[in-house]
Amino acid sequence: MPDNTWTTERIELLKQHFAAGLSCREIANEIGVSRNAVIGKLSRLSLTREKKPMCRRENAKPGRSRSVPRLQYRILRKLFAEATPAEESDDTIRSEQHCSLFELSEERCRWPINHPGEEGFCFCGNPPLGGLPYCAGHSRLAYQPGSRQRAARG
DNA sequence: CCCTGATTCGC
DNA sequence: GCGAATCAGG
């Protein structure tokens, strides 16, 4: 399907879906392109939604709002994600001896796998380094300054 | 954290 | 012209 980009047919679909009130995500999913592609094309066609999906710079409240740090937090998150692509993750570390909370011992790595409360939640269980609660790989992970426990294994 | 639309900028 | 990256907000 992805032969040519923005054939007249696709532009037609774009306009129709846009007129139908579909979100850019849905339009993109329907046509088979990325969301940014849809938005970019719409902007190029001067078809931006000038309605009120949200107002830019509407925050006129003094004091009660602290929406500044989130922006930087988002950027930092992406920066770390890029700066640490091949970093050792708990997914990379082979933990063949997963154990539950009650099966933990001094001989088992206490690194959590998956999110607490989740169905697959357990612990690494690998043999730890001397004096440390984690195995070699997870001890290294624990010391990573920027990477908190990104235990999301997918 | 997720999402949205809008703009920028390298290709 | 295209769209990923980024920005700006909910």
Coordinates of N, CA and C (backbone and C1' of nucleotides) in Angstrom, one line a residue:
Chain A
M1 N 0.8 -1.2 0.0 CA 0.0 0.0 0.0 C 0.8 1.3 0.0
P2 N 1.9 1.3 0.8 CA 2.6 2.6 0.9 C 3.5 2.8 -0.3
D3 N 2.9 2.9 -1.5 CA 3.7 3.1 -2.7 C 4.0 4.6 -2.9
N4 N 3.0 5.4 -3.1 CA 3.2 6.8 -3.3 C 2.7 7.5 -2.1
T5 N 3.3 8.6 -1.8 CA 2.8 9.4 -0.7 C 1.9 10.5 -1.2
W6 N 0.8 10.6 -0.6 CA -0.2 11.7 -0.9 C -0.6 11.7 -2.4
T7 N -1.1 10.6 -2.8 CA -1.8 10.7 -4.1 C -3.1 11.5 -3.9
T8 N -3.7 11.8 -5.1 CA -4.9 12.6 -5.0 C -6.0 11.8 -4.2
E9 N -5.9 10.5 -4.3 CA -6.9 9.7 -3.6 C -6.7 9.9 -2.1
R10 N -5.5 9.8 -1.7 CA -5.3 9.9 -0.2 C -5.6 11.3 0.3
I11 N -5.3 12.3 -0.6 CA -5.7 13.6 -0.1 C -7.2 13.8 0.0
E12 N -7.9 13.1 -0.9 CA -9.4 13.1 -0.8 C -9.8 12.5 0.5
L13 N -9.2 11.3 0.8 CA -9.6 10.6 2.1 C -9.2 11.5 3.3
L14 N -8.1 12.2 3.1 CA -7.7 13.1 4.2 C -8.7 14.1 4.5
K15 N -9.1 14.8 3.4 CA -10.1 15.9 3.5 C -11.4 15.3 4.1
Q16 N -11.8 14.2 3.6 CA -13.1 13.6 4.1 C -13.1 13.3 5.5
H17 N -12.0 12.6 5.9 CA -11.9 12.2 7.4 C -11.7 13.5 8.2
F18 N -11.0 14.4 7.7 CA -10.9 15.7 8.4 C -12.2 16.4 8.6
A19 N -13.0 16.4 7.5 CA -14.3 17.0 7.6 C -15.2 16.2 8.5
A20 N -15.0 14.9 8.6 CA -15.8 14.1 9.4 C -15.5 14.3 10.9
G21 N -14.5 15.0 11.2 CA -14.2 15.3 12.6 C -13.3 14.2 13.2
L22 N -12.7 13.4 12.4 CA -11.8 12.4 13.0 C -10.5 13.1 13.5
S23 N -9.9 12.5 14.5 CA -8.7 13.0 15.0 C -7.6 12.7 14.0
C24 N -6.5 13.4 14.1 CA -5.3 13.1 13.2 C -4.8 11.7 13.4
R25 N -4.9 11.2 14.6 CA -4.5 9.8 14.8 C -5.3 8.9 14.0
E26 N -6.6 9.1 14.1 CA -7.5 8.2 13.4 C -7.4 8.3 11.9
I27 N -7.2 9.5 11.4 CA -7.0 9.7 10.0 C -5.7 9.0 9.5
A28 N -4.7 9.2 10.3 CA -3.4 8.5 10.0 C -3.5 7.0 9.9
N29 N -4.2 6.5 10.9 CA -4.4 5.1 11.0 C -5.3 4.5 9.8
E30 N -6.2 5.3 9.4 CA -7.1 4.9 8.3 C -6.4 5.0 7.0
I31 N -5.6 6.0 6.8 CA -4.9 6.2 5.5 C -3.7 5.3 5.4
G32 N -3.1 5.1 6.6 CA -1.9 4.2 6.6 C -0.6 5.0 6.7
V33 N -0.6 6.2 7.2 CA 0.6 7.0 7.4 C 0.7 7.4 8.8
S34 N 1.8 8.1 9.1 CA 2.0 8.5 10.5 C 1.1 9.7 10.8
R35 N 0.9 9.9 12.1 CA 0.1 11.1 12.5 C 0.8 12.4 12.1
N36 N 2.0 12.5 12.2 CA 2.7 13.7 11.8 C 2.6 13.9 10.3
A37 N 2.5 12.9 9.6 CA 2.4 13.0 8.1 C 1.0 13.7 7.8
V38 N 0.0 13.2 8.6 CA -1.3 13.8 8.4 C -1.3 15.3 8.8
I39 N -0.8 15.6 9.9 CA -0.8 16.9 10.4 C 0.0 17.8 9.5
G40 N 1.2 17.3 9.1 CA 2.0 18.1 8.2 C 1.3 18.4 6.9
K41 N 0.6 17.4 6.3 CA -0.1 17.7 5.1 C -1.2 18.6 5.3
L42 N -2.0 18.5 6.4 CA -3.0 19.4 6.7 C -2.5 20.8 6.8
S43 N -1.4 21.0 7.5 CA -0.9 22.3 7.6 C -0.5 22.9 6.2
R44 N 0.1 22.0 5.4 CA 0.5 22.5 4.1 C -0.7 22.9 3.2
L45 N -1.8 22.2 3.5 CA -3.0 22.5 2.7 C -3.8 23.6 3.4
S46 N -3.3 24.2 4.4 CA -3.9 25.2 5.2 C -5.3 24.8 5.7
L47 N -5.3 23.5 6.2 CA -6.5 23.0 6.7 C -6.5 22.8 8.2
T48 N -5.7 23.6 8.8 CA -5.6 23.4 10.3 C -6.9 23.7 11.0
R49 N -7.1 22.9 12.0 CA -8.4 23.1 12.8 C -8.3 24.3 13.6
E50 N -8.9 25.4 13.1 CA -8.9 26.6 13.9 C -10.1 26.7 14.9
K51 N -10.7 25.6 15.1 CA -11.7 25.5 16.1 C -11.1 25.7 17.5
K52 N -11.7 25.0 18.4 CA -11.1 25.0 19.8 C -10.9 23.6 20.3
P53 N -10.0 22.9 19.7 CA -9.6 21.6 20.3 C -8.9 21.9 21.6
M54 N -8.2 23.0 21.6 CA -7.5 23.5 22.8 C -6.9 24.8 22.5
C55 N -6.8 25.6 23.5 CA -6.3 27.0 23.2 C -4.8 27.0 23.6
R56 N -4.1 27.6 22.7 CA -2.7 27.8 22.9 C -2.5 29.0 23.9
R57 N -1.6 28.8 24.8 CA -1.3 29.9 25.7 C -2.5 30.4 26.5
E58 N -3.4 29.5 26.9 CA -4.6 29.9 27.6 C -4.3 30.0 29.1
N59 N -3.2 29.6 29.5 CA -3.0 29.6 30.9 C -2.7 31.0 31.4
A60 N -3.8 31.6 31.9 CA -3.6 33.0 32.4 C -3.8 33.1 33.9
K61 N -3.8 31.9 34.5 CA -4.0 31.9 35.9 C -2.7 32.2 36.7
P62 N -2.7 33.2 37.5 CA -1.5 33.5 38.2 C -1.4 32.7 39.5
G63 N -0.3 32.0 39.7 CA 0.0 31.3 40.9 C -0.5 29.9 41.0
R64 N -1.8 29.7 40.7 CA -2.4 28.4 40.9 C -1.8 27.3 39.9
S65 N -1.1 27.7 38.9 CA -0.7 26.7 38.0 C 0.8 26.6 37.9
R66 N 1.3 25.3 38.0 CA 2.7 25.1 37.8 C 2.9 24.1 36.7
S67 N 2.6 24.5 35.5 CA 2.7 23.5 34.4 C 4.0 23.6 33.6
V68 N 5.0 24.3 34.2 CA 6.2 24.4 33.5 C 7.1 23.2 33.6
P69 N 7.3 22.6 34.7 CA 8.3 21.5 34.8 C 7.9 20.3 33.9
R70 N 6.7 20.1 33.6 CA 6.3 18.9 32.8 C 7.0 18.9 31.5
L71 N 7.1 20.1 30.9 CA 7.6 20.2 29.5 C 9.1 19.7 29.6
Q72 N 9.8 20.2 30.5 CA 11.2 19.8 30.6 C 11.3 18.3 30.9
Y73 N 10.4 17.8 31.8 CA 10.4 16.4 32.2 C 10.2 15.5 30.9
R74 N 9.3 16.0 30.1 CA 9.1 15.2 28.8 C 10.3 15.2 28.0
I75 N 11.0 16.3 27.8 CA 12.2 16.4 27.0 C 13.3 15.6 27.6
L76 N 13.4 15.6 28.9 CA 14.5 14.9 29.5 C 14.2 13.4 29.3
R77 N 13.0 13.0 29.4 CA 12.7 11.6 29.2 C 13.1 11.1 27.9
K78 N 12.8 11.9 26.8 CA 13.2 11.5 25.5 C 14.7 11.6 25.3
L79 N 15.3 12.5 25.9 CA 16.8 12.6 25.8 C 17.4 11.4 26.4
F80 N 17.0 11.0 27.6 CA 17.5 9.8 28.2 C 17.2 8.5 27.3
A81 N 16.1 8.5 26.7 CA 15.7 7.4 25.9 C 16.7 7.2 24.7
E82 N 17.1 8.4 24.2 CA 18.0 8.3 23.1 C 19.4 8.2 23.5
A83 N 19.8 8.8 24.6 CA 21.2 8.7 25.0 C 21.5 7.4 25.6
T84 N 20.5 6.6 25.9 CA 20.7 5.3 26.5 C 20.0 4.2 25.7
P85 N 20.3 4.1 24.4 CA 19.6 3.1 23.6 C 20.0 1.7 23.9
A86 N 21.3 1.5 24.0 CA 21.8 0.1 24.1 C 22.2 -0.2 25.6
E87 N 21.6 0.7 26.5 CA 22.0 0.5 27.9 C 21.4 -0.8 28.4
E88 N 22.0 -1.3 29.4 CA 21.6 -2.6 29.9 C 20.2 -2.4 30.6
S89 N 19.2 -3.1 30.1 CA 17.9 -3.1 30.7 C 17.6 -4.4 31.4
D90 N 16.6 -4.4 32.2 CA 16.3 -5.6 32.9 C 15.8 -6.7 31.9
D91 N 15.4 -6.2 30.8 CA 15.0 -7.1 29.7 C 16.2 -7.8 29.1
T92 N 17.3 -7.1 29.1 CA 18.5 -7.7 28.5 C 19.1 -8.7 29.5
I93 N 19.1 -8.3 30.7 CA 19.6 -9.2 31.7 C 18.8 -10.5 31.8
R94 N 19.4 -11.6 31.6 CA 18.7 -12.9 31.6 C 18.4 -13.3 33.1
S95 N 17.1 -13.3 33.4 CA 16.7 -13.7 34.7 C 15.8 -15.0 34.6
E96 N 16.5 -16.1 34.7 CA 15.8 -17.4 34.4 C 15.2 -17.9 35.7
Q97 N 15.5 -17.3 36.8 CA 15.1 -17.8 38.1 C 14.1 -16.9 38.8
H98 N 13.2 -16.4 38.0 CA 12.2 -15.5 38.6 C 11.5 -16.1 39.8
C99 N 11.4 -15.2 40.8 CA 10.8 -15.8 42.1 C 9.8 -14.8 42.6
S100 N 8.9 -15.2 43.4 CA 7.9 -14.3 44.1 C 8.5 -13.7 45.3
L101 N 7.7 -12.8 45.9 CA 8.2 -12.1 47.1 C 8.6 -13.0 48.2
F102 N 7.8 -14.1 48.4 CA 8.1 -15.0 49.5 C 9.2 -15.9 49.2
E103 N 9.6 -16.0 47.9 CA 10.7 -16.9 47.6 C 12.0 -16.2 47.6
L104 N 12.0 -14.9 47.9 CA 13.2 -14.1 47.9 C 14.1 -14.6 49.1
S105 N 15.4 -14.5 48.9 CA 16.3 -14.8 50.0 C 17.6 -14.1 49.8
E106 N 18.6 -14.3 50.6 CA 19.8 -13.6 50.5 C 20.6 -14.0 49.2
E107 N 20.1 -15.1 48.6 CA 20.8 -15.6 47.5 C 20.1 -15.3 46.2
R108 N 19.1 -14.4 46.3 CA 18.3 -14.1 45.1 C 18.2 -12.6 44.9
C109 N 18.5 -12.2 43.6 CA 18.5 -10.8 43.3 C 17.1 -10.2 43.5
R110 N 17.0 -9.0 44.1 CA 15.7 -8.5 44.5 C 15.2 -7.5 43.5
W111 N 15.7 -7.5 42.3 CA 15.2 -6.6 41.3 C 13.8 -6.9 40.8
P112 N 12.9 -6.0 40.9 CA 11.5 -6.3 40.5 C 11.4 -6.4 39.0
I113 N 10.6 -7.4 38.6 CA 10.2 -7.5 37.2 C 8.7 -7.2 37.0
N114 N 8.4 -6.4 36.0 CA 7.1 -5.9 35.8 C 6.6 -5.0 36.9
H115 N 5.4 -4.5 36.8 CA 4.9 -3.6 37.8 C 4.3 -4.3 38.9
P116 N 4.5 -3.7 40.1 CA 3.8 -4.3 41.3 C 2.3 -4.3 41.1
G117 N 1.7 -5.4 41.5 CA 0.2 -5.5 41.4 C -0.2 -6.1 40.1
E118 N 0.8 -6.1 39.1 CA 0.5 -6.7 37.8 C 0.6 -8.2 37.9
E119 N 0.1 -8.8 36.9 CA 0.0 -10.3 37.0 C 1.4 -10.9 37.0
G120 N 2.2 -10.4 36.1 CA 3.5 -11.0 36.0 C 4.6 -10.5 36.9
F121 N 4.1 -9.8 38.0 CA 5.1 -9.2 38.9 C 5.9 -10.3 39.7
C122 N 7.2 -10.1 39.6 CA 8.1 -11.0 40.4 C 9.4 -10.4 40.5
F123 N 10.4 -11.2 40.9 CA 11.7 -10.7 41.1 C 12.7 -11.4 40.3
C124 N 13.9 -10.8 40.1 CA 14.9 -11.4 39.2 C 15.3 -12.8 39.7
G125 N 15.8 -12.9 40.9 CA 16.1 -14.2 41.4 C 17.5 -14.7 41.1
N126 N 18.2 -13.9 40.3 CA 19.6 -14.3 40.0 C 20.5 -14.2 41.2
P127 N 21.6 -15.0 41.2 CA 22.5 -14.9 42.4 C 23.1 -13.5 42.4
P128 N 23.0 -12.8 43.6 CA 23.5 -11.5 43.7 C 25.1 -11.4 43.9
L129 N 25.6 -10.2 43.8 CA 27.0 -10.0 44.1 C 27.2 -10.0 45.6
G130 N 28.4 -10.2 46.0 CA 28.6 -10.3 47.5 C 28.3 -8.9 48.1
G131 N 27.4 -9.0 49.1 CA 27.1 -7.8 49.9 C 26.0 -6.9 49.2
L132 N 25.6 -7.3 48.0 CA 24.6 -6.4 47.3 C 23.3 -7.2 47.2
P133 N 22.2 -6.4 47.1 CA 20.9 -7.1 47.0 C 20.6 -7.5 45.6
Y134 N 21.4 -7.1 44.6 CA 21.1 -7.3 43.2 C 22.2 -8.2 42.6
C135 N 21.9 -8.8 41.5 CA 22.8 -9.5 40.7 C 23.8 -8.5 40.0
A136 N 24.7 -9.0 39.2 CA 25.7 -8.1 38.6 C 25.0 -7.1 37.7
G137 N 24.2 -7.6 36.8 CA 23.6 -6.7 35.8 C 22.7 -5.6 36.5
H138 N 21.9 -6.1 37.4 CA 20.9 -5.2 38.0 C 21.6 -4.2 39.0
S139 N 22.8 -4.6 39.6 CA 23.5 -3.7 40.4 C 24.0 -2.6 39.6
R140 N 24.5 -2.9 38.3 CA 25.0 -1.9 37.4 C 23.8 -1.0 37.0
L141 N 22.7 -1.6 36.8 CA 21.5 -0.8 36.5 C 21.1 0.2 37.6
A142 N 21.2 -0.3 38.8 CA 20.8 0.5 40.0 C 21.7 1.7 40.1
Y143 N 22.9 1.6 39.6 CA 23.9 2.7 39.8 C 23.8 3.7 38.6
Q144 N 23.0 3.3 37.6 CA 22.9 4.3 36.5 C 22.3 5.6 37.0
P145 N 22.9 6.7 36.8 CA 22.4 7.9 37.3 C 21.1 8.4 36.7
G146 N 20.9 8.2 35.4 CA 19.8 8.7 34.7 C 18.6 7.7 34.6
S147 N 19.0 6.5 34.6 CA 17.9 5.5 34.4 C 17.4 4.9 35.7
R148 N 16.2 5.3 36.0 CA 15.5 4.7 37.1 C 15.1 3.3 36.7
Q149 N 14.4 2.6 37.6 CA 13.9 1.3 37.2 C 12.9 1.4 36.1
R150 N 13.4 1.3 34.9 CA 12.4 1.3 33.8 C 12.1 -0.2 33.6
A151 N 11.3 -0.7 34.5 CA 11.1 -2.2 34.5 C 10.0 -2.6 33.5
A152 N 9.6 -1.6 32.7 CA 8.6 -2.0 31.7 C 9.2 -2.9 30.7
R153 N 8.8 -4.2 30.7 CA 9.4 -5.1 29.8 C 8.6 -5.3 28.6
G154 N 7.6 -4.5 28.4 CA 6.8 -4.6 27.2 C 5.7 -5.6 27.5
Chain B
dC1 P 7.4 9.4 32.7 O5' 5.9 9.0 32.1 C5' 5.6 7.7 32.2 C4' 4.1 7.5 32.0 C3' 3.7 7.8 30.6 O3' 3.7 6.7 29.8 C1' 2.2 8.9 32.2
dC2 P 3.8 6.8 28.2 O5' 2.3 7.2 27.9 C5' 1.2 6.3 28.0 C4' -0.1 7.0 27.9 C3' -0.3 7.7 26.5 O3' -0.8 6.8 25.5 C1' -1.0 9.1 28.3
dC3 P -0.6 7.2 24.0 O5' -1.4 8.5 23.8 C5' -2.8 8.4 23.8 C4' -3.4 9.8 23.9 C3' -3.3 10.7 22.7 O3' -4.3 10.4 21.8 C1' -2.9 12.0 24.7
dT4 P -4.1 10.7 20.2 O5' -4.2 12.3 20.2 C5' -5.5 12.9 20.4 C4' -5.4 14.4 20.5 C3' -4.8 15.0 19.2 O3' -5.8 15.3 18.3 C1' -3.8 15.9 21.2
dG5 P -5.5 15.4 16.7 O5' -5.0 16.9 16.7 C5' -5.9 18.0 17.1 C4' -5.1 19.3 17.3 C3' -4.6 19.8 15.9 O3' -4.6 21.2 15.9 C1' -2.8 19.4 17.4
dA6 P -4.0 22.1 14.7 O5' -2.6 22.4 15.2 C5' -2.4 23.3 16.2 C4' -1.0 24.0 16.1 C3' -0.7 24.4 14.7 O3' 0.0 25.7 14.7 C1' 0.9 22.8 15.4
dT7 P 0.5 26.4 13.4 O5' 2.1 26.5 13.6 C5' 2.6 26.5 14.9 C4' 4.1 26.1 14.9 C3' 4.9 26.6 13.6 O3' 6.0 27.4 14.0 C1' 5.3 24.3 14.1
dT8 P 7.0 27.9 12.9 O5' 8.2 26.8 13.1 C5' 8.6 26.4 14.4 C4' 9.8 25.4 14.3 C3' 10.9 25.8 13.3 O3' 12.1 25.6 13.9 C1' 10.1 23.6 12.8
dC9 P 13.5 26.1 13.2 O5' 14.0 24.8 12.4 C5' 14.3 23.7 13.1 C4' 14.6 22.5 12.1 C3' 15.5 22.9 11.0 O3' 16.5 21.9 10.8 C1' 13.6 22.0 10.1
dG10 P 18.0 22.3 10.3 O5' 18.4 20.9 9.6 C5' 18.4 19.7 10.4 C4' 18.0 18.5 9.5 C3' 18.8 18.3 8.3 O3' 19.1 17.0 8.1 C1' 16.5 18.5 7.7
dC11 P 20.2 16.5 7.1 O5' 19.3 15.9 5.9 C5' 18.5 14.8 6.1 C4' 17.4 14.6 5.0 C3' 18.0 14.6 3.6 O3' 18.1 13.2 3.2 C1' 16.0 15.8 3.8
Chain C
dG1 P 5.1 23.0 -2.1 O5' 5.3 21.5 -1.9 C5' 5.1 20.5 -3.0 C4' 5.4 19.1 -2.5 C3' 4.6 18.7 -1.3 O3' 4.3 17.3 -1.4 C1' 6.9 18.8 -0.6
dC2 P 3.4 16.6 -0.4 O5' 4.3 15.9 0.6 C5' 5.2 14.8 0.2 C4' 6.2 14.5 1.3 C3' 5.5 14.2 2.6 O3' 5.5 12.8 2.9 C1' 7.5 15.5 2.9
dG3 P 4.6 12.1 4.0 O5' 5.5 12.2 5.3 C5' 6.7 11.5 5.3 C4' 7.5 11.9 6.6 C3' 6.7 11.8 7.9 O3' 7.6 11.4 8.9 C1' 7.4 13.9 7.7
dA4 P 7.3 10.1 9.8 O5' 8.6 10.2 10.8 C5' 9.9 10.1 10.3 C4' 10.9 11.0 11.1 C3' 10.7 10.8 12.6 O3' 12.0 10.9 13.2 C1' 10.2 13.0 12.1
dA5 P 12.2 10.7 14.8 O5' 12.3 12.2 15.2 C5' 13.3 13.1 14.6 C4' 13.3 14.5 15.2 C3' 13.1 14.5 16.7 O3' 14.0 15.5 17.2 C1' 11.4 15.8 15.7
dT6 P 14.2 15.7 18.8 O5' 13.3 16.9 19.1 C5' 13.4 18.1 18.4 C4' 12.2 19.0 18.5 C3' 11.8 19.3 20.0 O3' 12.2 20.6 20.3 C1' 9.9 19.0 18.5
dC7 P 12.0 21.1 21.8 O5' 10.6 21.9 21.6 C5' 10.4 22.9 20.6 C4' 9.0 23.3 20.5 C3' 8.4 23.8 21.9 O3' 7.7 25.0 21.7 C1' 7.0 22.2 20.8
dA8 P 7.5 25.9 23.0 O5' 5.9 25.6 23.3 C5' 4.9 26.0 22.3 C4' 3.6 25.5 22.8 C3' 3.4 25.6 24.3 O3' 2.1 26.2 24.5 C1' 2.8 23.4 23.5
dG9 P 1.8 26.7 26.0 O5' 0.6 25.7 26.4 C5' -0.6 25.8 25.7 C4' -1.3 24.4 25.7 C3' -1.9 24.0 27.1 O3' -3.3 24.3 27.1 C1' -1.0 22.2 25.9
dG10 P -4.2 23.9 28.4 O5' -4.6 22.4 28.2 C5' -5.4 22.1 27.0 C4' -6.0 20.7 27.2 C3' -6.6 20.4 28.6 O3' -7.8 19.7 28.4 C1' -5.0 18.8 28.2

